[in-house]
XYZ file of N, CA and C in Angstrom:
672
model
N -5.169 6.585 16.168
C -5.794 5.957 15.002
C -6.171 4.521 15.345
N -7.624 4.428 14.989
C -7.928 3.047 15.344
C -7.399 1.863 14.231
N -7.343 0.485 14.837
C -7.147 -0.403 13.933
C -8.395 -1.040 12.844
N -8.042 -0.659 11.754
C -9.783 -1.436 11.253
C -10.065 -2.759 11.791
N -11.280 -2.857 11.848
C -12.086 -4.514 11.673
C -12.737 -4.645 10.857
N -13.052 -4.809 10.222
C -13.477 -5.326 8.810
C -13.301 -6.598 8.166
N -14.632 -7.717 8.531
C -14.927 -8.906 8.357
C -14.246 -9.236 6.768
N -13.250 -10.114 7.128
C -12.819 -10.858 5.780
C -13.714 -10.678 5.022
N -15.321 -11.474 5.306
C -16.151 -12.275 4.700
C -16.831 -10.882 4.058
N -16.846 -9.897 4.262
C -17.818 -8.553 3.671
C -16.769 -7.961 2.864
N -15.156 -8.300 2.502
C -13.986 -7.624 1.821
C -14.643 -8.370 0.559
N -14.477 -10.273 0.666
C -14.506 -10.833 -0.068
C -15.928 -10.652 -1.234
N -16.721 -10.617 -0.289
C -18.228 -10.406 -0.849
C -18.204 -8.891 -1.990
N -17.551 -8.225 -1.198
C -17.833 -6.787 -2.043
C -17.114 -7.462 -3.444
N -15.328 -8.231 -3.470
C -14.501 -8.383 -5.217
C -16.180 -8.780 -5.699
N -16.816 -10.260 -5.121
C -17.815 -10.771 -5.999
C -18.640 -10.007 -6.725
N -18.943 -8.645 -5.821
C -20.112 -7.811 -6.587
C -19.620 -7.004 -7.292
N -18.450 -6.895 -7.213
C -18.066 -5.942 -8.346
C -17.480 -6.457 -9.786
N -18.281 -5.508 -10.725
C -17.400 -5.975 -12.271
C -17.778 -4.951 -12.902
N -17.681 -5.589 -14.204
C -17.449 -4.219 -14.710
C -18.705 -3.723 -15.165
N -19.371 -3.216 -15.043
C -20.224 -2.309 -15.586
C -20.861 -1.469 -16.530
N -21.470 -2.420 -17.794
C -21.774 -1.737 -19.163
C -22.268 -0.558 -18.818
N -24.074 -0.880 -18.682
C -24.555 0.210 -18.741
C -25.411 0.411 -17.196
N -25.538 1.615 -16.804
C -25.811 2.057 -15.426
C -27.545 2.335 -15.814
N -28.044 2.350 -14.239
C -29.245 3.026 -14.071
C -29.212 4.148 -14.340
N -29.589 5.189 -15.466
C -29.693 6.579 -15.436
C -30.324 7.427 -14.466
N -31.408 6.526 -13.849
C -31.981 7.421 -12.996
C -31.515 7.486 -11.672
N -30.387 6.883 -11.160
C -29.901 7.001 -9.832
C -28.630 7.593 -10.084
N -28.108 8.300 -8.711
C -27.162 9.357 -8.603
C -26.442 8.706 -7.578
N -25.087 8.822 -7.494
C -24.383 8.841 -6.321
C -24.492 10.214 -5.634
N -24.530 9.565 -3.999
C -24.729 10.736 -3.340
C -23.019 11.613 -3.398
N -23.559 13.199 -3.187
C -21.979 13.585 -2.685
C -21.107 13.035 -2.061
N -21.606 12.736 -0.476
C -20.771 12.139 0.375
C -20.375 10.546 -0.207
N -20.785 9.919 -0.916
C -20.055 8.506 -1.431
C -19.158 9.044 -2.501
N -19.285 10.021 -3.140
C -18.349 9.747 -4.204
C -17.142 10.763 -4.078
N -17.665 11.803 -2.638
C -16.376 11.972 -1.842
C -16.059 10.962 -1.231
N -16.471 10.131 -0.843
C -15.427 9.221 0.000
C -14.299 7.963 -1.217
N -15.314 7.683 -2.403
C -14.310 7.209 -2.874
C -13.485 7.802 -3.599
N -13.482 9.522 -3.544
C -12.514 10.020 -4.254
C -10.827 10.611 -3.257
N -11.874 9.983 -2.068
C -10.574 10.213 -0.947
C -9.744 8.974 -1.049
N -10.441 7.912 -1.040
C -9.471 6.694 -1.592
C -8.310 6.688 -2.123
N -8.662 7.531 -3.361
C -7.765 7.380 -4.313
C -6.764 8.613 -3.753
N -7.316 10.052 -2.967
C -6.154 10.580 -2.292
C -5.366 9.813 -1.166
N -5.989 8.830 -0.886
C -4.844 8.221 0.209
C -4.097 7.299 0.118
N -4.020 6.877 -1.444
C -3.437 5.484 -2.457
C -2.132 6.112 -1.863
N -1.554 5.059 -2.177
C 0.055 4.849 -2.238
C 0.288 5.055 -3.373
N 2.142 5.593 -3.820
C 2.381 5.758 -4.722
C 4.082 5.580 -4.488
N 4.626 5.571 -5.207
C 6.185 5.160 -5.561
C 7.115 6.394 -5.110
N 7.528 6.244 -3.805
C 8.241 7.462 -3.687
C 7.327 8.562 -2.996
N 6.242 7.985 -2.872
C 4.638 8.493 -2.096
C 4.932 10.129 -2.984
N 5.035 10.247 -4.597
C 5.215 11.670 -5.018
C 3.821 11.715 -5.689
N 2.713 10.859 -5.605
C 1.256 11.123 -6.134
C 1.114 11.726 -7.538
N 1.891 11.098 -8.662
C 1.973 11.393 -9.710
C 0.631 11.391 -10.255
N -0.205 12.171 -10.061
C -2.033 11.941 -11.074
C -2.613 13.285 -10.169
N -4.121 12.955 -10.995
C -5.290 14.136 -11.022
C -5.984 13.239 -11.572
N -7.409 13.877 -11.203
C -8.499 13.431 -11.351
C -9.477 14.426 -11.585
N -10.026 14.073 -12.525
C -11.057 14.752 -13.080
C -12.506 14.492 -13.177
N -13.581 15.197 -12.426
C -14.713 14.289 -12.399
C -15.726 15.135 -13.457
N -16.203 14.774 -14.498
C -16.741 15.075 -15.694
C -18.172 14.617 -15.479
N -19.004 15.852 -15.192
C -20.577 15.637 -14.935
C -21.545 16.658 -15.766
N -20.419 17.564 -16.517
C -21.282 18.243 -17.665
C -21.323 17.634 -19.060
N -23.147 17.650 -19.259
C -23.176 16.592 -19.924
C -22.850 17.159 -21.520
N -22.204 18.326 -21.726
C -21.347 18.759 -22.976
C -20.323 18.123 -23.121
N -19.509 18.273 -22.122
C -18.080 17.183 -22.098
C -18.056 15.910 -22.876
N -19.246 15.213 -21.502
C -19.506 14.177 -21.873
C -19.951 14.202 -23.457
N -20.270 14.727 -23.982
C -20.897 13.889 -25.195
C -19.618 14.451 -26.208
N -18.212 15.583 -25.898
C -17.157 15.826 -26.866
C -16.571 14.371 -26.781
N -16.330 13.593 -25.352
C -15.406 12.549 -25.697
C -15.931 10.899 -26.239
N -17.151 11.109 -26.439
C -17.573 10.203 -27.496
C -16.756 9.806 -28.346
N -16.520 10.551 -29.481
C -15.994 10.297 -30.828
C -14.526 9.423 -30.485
N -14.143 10.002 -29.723
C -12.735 10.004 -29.067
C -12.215 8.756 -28.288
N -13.863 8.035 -27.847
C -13.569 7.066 -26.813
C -14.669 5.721 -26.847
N -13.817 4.711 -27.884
C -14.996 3.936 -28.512
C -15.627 2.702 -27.471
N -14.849 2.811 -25.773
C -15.048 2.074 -25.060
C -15.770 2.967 -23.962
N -16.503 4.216 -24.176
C -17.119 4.840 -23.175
C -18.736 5.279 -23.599
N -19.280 5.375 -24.848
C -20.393 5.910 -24.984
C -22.038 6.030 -23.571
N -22.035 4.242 -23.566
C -22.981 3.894 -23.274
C -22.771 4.339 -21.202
N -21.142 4.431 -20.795
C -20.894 4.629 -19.890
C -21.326 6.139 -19.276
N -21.071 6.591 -20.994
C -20.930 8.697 -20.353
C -22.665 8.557 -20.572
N -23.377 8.069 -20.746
C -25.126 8.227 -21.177
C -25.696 7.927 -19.885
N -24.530 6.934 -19.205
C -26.014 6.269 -18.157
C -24.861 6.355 -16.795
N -23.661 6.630 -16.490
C -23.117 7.079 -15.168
C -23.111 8.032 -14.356
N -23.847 7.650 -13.227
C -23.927 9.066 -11.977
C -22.750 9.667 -11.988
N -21.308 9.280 -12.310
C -20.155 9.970 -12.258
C -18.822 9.637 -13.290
N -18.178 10.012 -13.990
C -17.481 9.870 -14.962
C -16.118 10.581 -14.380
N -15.121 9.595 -14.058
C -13.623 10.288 -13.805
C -12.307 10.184 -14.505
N -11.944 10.894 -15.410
C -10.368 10.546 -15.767
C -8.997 10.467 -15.341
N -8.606 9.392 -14.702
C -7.459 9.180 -14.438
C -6.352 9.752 -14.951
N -5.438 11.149 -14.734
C -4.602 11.223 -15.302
C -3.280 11.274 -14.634
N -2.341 10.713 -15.591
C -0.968 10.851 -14.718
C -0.121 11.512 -14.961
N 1.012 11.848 -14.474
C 2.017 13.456 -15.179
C 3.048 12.363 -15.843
N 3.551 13.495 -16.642
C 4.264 13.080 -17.734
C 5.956 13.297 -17.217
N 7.037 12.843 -18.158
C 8.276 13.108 -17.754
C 8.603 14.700 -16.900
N 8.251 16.039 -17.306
C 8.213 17.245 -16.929
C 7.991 17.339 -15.551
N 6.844 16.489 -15.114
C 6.713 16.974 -13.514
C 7.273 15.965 -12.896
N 7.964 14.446 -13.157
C 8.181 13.433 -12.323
C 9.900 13.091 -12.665
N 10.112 13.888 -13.826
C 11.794 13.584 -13.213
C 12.181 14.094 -11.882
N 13.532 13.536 -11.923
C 14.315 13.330 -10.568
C 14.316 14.824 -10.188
N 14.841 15.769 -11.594
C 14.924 17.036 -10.792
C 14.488 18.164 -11.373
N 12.813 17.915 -11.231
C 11.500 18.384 -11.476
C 11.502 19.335 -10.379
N 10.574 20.737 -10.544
C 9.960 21.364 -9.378
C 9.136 20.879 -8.461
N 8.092 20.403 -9.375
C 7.030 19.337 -8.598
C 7.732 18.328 -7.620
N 9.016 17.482 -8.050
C 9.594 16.555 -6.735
C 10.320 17.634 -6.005
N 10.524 18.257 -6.519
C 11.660 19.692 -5.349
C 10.300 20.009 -4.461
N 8.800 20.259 -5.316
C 7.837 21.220 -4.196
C 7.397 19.835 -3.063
N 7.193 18.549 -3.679
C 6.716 17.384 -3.352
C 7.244 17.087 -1.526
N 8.920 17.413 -2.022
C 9.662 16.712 -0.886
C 9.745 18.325 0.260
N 10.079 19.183 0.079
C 10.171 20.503 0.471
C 8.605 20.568 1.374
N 7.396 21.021 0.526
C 6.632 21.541 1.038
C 5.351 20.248 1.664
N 5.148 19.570 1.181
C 4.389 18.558 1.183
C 5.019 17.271 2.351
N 5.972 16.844 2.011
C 6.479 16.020 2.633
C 6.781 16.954 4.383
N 7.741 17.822 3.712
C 7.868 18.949 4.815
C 9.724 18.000 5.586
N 10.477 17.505 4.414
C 11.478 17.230 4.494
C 12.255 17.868 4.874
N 13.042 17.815 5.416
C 14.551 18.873 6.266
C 15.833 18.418 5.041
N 16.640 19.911 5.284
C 17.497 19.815 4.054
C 18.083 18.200 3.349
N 18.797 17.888 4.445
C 19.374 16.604 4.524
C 18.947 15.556 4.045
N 17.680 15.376 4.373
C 17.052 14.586 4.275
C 16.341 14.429 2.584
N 16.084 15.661 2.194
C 15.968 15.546 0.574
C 16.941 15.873 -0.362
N 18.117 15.879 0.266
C 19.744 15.615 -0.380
C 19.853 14.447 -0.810
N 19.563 13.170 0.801
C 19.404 11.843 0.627
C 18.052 11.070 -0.144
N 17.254 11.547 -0.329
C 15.814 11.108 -0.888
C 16.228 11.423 -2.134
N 16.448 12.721 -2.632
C 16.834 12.906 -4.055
C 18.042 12.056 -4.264
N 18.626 11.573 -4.212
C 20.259 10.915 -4.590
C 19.151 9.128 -4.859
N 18.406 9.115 -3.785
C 18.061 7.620 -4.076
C 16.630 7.866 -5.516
N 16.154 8.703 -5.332
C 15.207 8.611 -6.828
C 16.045 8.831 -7.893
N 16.888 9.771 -7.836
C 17.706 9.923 -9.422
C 18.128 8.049 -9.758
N 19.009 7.538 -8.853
C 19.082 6.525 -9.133
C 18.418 5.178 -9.351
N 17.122 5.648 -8.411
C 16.200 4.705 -9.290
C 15.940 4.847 -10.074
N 15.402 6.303 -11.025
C 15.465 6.767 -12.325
C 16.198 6.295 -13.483
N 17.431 6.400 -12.892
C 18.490 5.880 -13.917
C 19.328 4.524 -14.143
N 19.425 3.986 -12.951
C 19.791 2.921 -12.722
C 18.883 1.844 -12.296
N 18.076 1.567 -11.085
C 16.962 0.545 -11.007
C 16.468 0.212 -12.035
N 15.696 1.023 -12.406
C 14.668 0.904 -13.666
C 14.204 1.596 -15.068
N 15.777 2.078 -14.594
C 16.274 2.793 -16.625
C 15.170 3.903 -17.275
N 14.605 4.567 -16.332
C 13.172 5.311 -16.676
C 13.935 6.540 -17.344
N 14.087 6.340 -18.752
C 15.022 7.178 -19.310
C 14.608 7.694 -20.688
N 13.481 7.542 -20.791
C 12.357 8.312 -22.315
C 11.204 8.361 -21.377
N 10.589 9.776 -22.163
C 9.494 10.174 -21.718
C 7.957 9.400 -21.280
N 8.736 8.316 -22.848
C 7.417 7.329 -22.457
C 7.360 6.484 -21.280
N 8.586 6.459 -21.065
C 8.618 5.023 -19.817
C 8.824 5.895 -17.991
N 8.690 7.161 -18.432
C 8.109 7.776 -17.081
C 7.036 7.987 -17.274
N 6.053 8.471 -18.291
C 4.768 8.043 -18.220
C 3.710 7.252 -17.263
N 4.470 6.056 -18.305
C 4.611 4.531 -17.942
C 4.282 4.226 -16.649
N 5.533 4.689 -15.889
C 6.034 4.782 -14.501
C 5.012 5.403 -13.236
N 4.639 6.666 -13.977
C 3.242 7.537 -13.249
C 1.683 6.985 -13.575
N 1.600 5.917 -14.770
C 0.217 5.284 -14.727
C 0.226 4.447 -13.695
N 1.450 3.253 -14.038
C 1.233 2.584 -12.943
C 0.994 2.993 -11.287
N 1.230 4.099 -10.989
C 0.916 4.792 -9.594
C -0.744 5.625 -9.437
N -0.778 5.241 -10.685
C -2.487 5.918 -11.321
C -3.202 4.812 -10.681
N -2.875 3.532 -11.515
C -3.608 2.154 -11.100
C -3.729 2.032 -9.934
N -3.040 2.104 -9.279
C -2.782 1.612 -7.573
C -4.501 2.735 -7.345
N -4.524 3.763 -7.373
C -5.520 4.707 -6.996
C -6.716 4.429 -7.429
N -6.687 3.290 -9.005
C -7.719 3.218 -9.340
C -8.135 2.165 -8.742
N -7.801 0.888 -8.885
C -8.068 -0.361 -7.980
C -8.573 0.304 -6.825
N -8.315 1.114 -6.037
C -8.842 1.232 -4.523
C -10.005 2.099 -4.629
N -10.283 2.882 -5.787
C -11.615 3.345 -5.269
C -12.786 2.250 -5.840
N -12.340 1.187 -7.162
C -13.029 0.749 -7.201
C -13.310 -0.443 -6.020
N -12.211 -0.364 -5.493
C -12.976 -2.131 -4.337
C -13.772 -0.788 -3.256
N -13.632 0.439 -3.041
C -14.100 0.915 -1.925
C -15.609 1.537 -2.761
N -15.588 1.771 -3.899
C -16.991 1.851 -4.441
C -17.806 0.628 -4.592
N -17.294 -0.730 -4.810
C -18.250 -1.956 -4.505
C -18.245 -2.462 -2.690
N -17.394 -2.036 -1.832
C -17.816 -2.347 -0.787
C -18.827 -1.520 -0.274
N -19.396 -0.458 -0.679
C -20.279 0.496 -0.549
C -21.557 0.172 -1.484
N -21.279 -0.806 -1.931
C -22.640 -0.860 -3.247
C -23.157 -0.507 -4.167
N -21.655 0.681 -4.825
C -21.519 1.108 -5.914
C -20.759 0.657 -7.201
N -21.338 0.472 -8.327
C -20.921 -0.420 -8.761
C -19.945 1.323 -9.996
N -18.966 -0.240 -11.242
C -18.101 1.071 -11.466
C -17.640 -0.137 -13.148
N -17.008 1.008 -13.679
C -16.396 0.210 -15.405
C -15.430 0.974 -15.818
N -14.043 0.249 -15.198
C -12.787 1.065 -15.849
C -12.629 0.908 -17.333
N -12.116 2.014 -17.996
C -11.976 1.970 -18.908
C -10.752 2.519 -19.951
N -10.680 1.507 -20.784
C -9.117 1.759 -21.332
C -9.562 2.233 -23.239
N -10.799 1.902 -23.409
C -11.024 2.158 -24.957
C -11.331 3.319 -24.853
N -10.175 4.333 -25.525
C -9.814 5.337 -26.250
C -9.018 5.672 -26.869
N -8.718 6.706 -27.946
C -7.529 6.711 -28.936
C -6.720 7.825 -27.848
N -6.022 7.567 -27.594
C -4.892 8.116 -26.479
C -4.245 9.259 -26.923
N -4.135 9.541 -28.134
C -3.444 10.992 -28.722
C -4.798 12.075 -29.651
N -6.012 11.602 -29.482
C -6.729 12.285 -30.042
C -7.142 13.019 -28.486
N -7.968 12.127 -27.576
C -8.414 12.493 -26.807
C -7.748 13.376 -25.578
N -6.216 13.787 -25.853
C -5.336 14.151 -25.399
C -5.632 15.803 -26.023
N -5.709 15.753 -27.269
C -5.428 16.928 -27.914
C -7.311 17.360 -27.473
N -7.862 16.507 -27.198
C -9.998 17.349 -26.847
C -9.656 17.800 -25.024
N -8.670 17.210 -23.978
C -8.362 17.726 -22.997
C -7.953 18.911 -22.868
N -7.113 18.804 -23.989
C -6.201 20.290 -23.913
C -7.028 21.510 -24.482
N -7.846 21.169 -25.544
C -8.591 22.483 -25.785
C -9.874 22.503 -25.142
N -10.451 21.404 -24.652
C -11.975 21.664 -24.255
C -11.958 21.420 -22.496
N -11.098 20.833 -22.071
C -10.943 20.252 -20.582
C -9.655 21.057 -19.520
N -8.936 21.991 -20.604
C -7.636 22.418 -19.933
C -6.753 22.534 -19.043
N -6.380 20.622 -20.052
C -5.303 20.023 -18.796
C -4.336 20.421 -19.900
N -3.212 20.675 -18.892
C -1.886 20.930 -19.354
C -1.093 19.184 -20.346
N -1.110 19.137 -21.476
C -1.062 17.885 -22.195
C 0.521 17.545 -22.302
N 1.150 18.775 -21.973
C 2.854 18.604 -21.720
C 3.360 17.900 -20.164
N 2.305 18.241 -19.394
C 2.342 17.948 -18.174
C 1.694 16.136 -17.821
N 0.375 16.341 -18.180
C -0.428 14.957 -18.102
C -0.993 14.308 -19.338
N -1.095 12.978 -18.852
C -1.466 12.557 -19.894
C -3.087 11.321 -19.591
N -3.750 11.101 -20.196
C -4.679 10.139 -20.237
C -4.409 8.917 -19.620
N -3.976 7.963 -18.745
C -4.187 6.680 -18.167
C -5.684 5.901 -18.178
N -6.821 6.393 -17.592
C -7.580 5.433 -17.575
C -9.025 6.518 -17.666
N -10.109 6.106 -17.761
C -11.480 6.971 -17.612
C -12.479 5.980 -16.232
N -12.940 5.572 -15.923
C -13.865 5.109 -14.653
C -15.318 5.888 -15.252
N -16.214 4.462 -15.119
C -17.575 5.387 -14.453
C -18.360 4.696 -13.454
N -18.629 5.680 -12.955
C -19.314 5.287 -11.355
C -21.106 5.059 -11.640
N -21.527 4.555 -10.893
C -23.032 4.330 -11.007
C -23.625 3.276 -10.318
N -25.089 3.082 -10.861
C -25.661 1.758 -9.817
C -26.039 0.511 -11.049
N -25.736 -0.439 -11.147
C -26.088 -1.421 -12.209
C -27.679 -1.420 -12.939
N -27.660 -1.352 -14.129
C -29.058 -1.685 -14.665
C -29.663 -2.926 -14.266
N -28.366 -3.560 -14.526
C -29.180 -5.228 -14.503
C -27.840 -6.087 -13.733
N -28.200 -7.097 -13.334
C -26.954 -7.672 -12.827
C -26.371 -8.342 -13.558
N -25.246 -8.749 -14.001
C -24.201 -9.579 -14.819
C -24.768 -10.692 -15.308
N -25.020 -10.818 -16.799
C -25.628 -11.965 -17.312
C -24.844 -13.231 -17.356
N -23.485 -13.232 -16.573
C -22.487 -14.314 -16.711
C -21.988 -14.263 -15.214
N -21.376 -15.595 -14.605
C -20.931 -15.732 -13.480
C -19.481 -14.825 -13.438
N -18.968 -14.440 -12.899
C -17.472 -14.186 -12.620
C -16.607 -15.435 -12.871
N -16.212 -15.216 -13.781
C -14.709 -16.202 -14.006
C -13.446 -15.976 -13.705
N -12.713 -16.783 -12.770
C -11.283 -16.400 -12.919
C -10.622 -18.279 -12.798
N -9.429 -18.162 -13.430
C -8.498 -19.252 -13.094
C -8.017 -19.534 -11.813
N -8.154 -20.817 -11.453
C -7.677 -21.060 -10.041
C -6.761 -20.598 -9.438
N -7.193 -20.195 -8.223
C -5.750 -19.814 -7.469
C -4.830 -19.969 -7.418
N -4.433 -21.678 -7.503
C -3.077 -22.330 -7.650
C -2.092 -22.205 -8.879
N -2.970 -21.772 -10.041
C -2.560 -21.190 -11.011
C -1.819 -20.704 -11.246
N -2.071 -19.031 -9.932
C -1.784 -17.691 -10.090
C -0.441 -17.537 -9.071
N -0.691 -18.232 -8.073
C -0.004 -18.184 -6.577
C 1.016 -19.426 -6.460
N 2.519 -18.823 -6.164
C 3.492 -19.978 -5.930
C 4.135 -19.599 -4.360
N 3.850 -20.716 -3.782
C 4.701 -20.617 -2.605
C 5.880 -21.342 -2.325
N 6.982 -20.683 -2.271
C 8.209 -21.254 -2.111
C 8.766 -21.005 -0.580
């Protein structure tokens, strides 16, 4: 495996071009091969315990698209004019407790762990479970599996603006309606996963009528 090179100065350039993204060119498409590659991204994210708590869903029928309208008062103009529309979802307490099938199939078949070895792996997640970080209601393993969502989402979006695709995460939706339009119109298991984030992919209409703002570095960053 080679080591990347990849000019600081073209990492930095891509954060600048990227933001968020009202409304897209309708008439341009991402090609297959780009939006496989940034959907490999997000298969090669890191995750907590590397157990890849999420799915992804890429929503390009434009029936779908127009059920989760009602549902999602921060996506309209996104599902009208994006070459690609993805929902972030993450599993719920059922597949990510300590002693879930999914972490039994995770470490067993996937990992390809030897007995011992997921004797000792399981003994240290239960206790992070229970002790580290008290992940002890359904909601706060949720919780626990978005945040491993995020990590996946951040990376396809810096690897869709270093490519010149621009993208608009998105968090406006009612979270228990649009849960119950998955389960009957999208059939995701709603005991299993749940809604974290929506993304849409595309090429910008227009470029950002405002500079990028952020607070100074020194702000943000303490070195001790």
């Amino acid at each position: 495996m080679s080591t990347p090179n990849i000019a600081k100065e073209d990492i930095i350039e891509g954060f600048k071009f990227r933001h968020a993204t009202k409304e897209f060119d309708a008439t341009k498409t991402i090609s297959d091969a780009d939006m496989h590659f940034i959907l490999e991204t997000a298969h090669l994210s890191p995750s907590s315990f590397g157990f890849e708590p999420w799915h992804f869903i890429v929503v390009q029928d434009a029936a779908l698209r127009e059920l989760l309208k009602p549902v999602s008062w921060g996506a309209p103009l996104k599902l009208d004019t994006a070459s690609h529309f993805v929902l972030g979802l993450s599993m719920k307490a059922p597949m990510v407790k300590h002693d879930s099938e999914y972490i039994s199939m995770m470490m067993k078949d996937v990992k390809k762990m030897p007995a011992d070895v997921i004797e000792m792996y399981s003994k240290f997640y239960r206790e992070f479970q229970e002790s580290d970080f008290e992940l002890d209601t359904d909601k706060k393993l949720f919780d626990w599996s978005s945040k491993q969502t995020y990590i996946a989402l951040g990376n396809m979006m810096t690897a869709a603006a270093l490519t010149g695709i621009d993208s608009c995460p998105i968090e406006g939706f009612h979270q228990e309606k649009v849960e119950i339009l998955l389960k009957e119109k999208f059939g995701v298991d709603t005991d299993k996963y749940g809604l974290s984030f929506m993304i849409a992919f595309g090429y910008r209409k227009a470029d950002p009528a405002n500079p990028k703002t952020r607070r100074n570095i020194e702000d943000i960053v303490t070195w001790l």
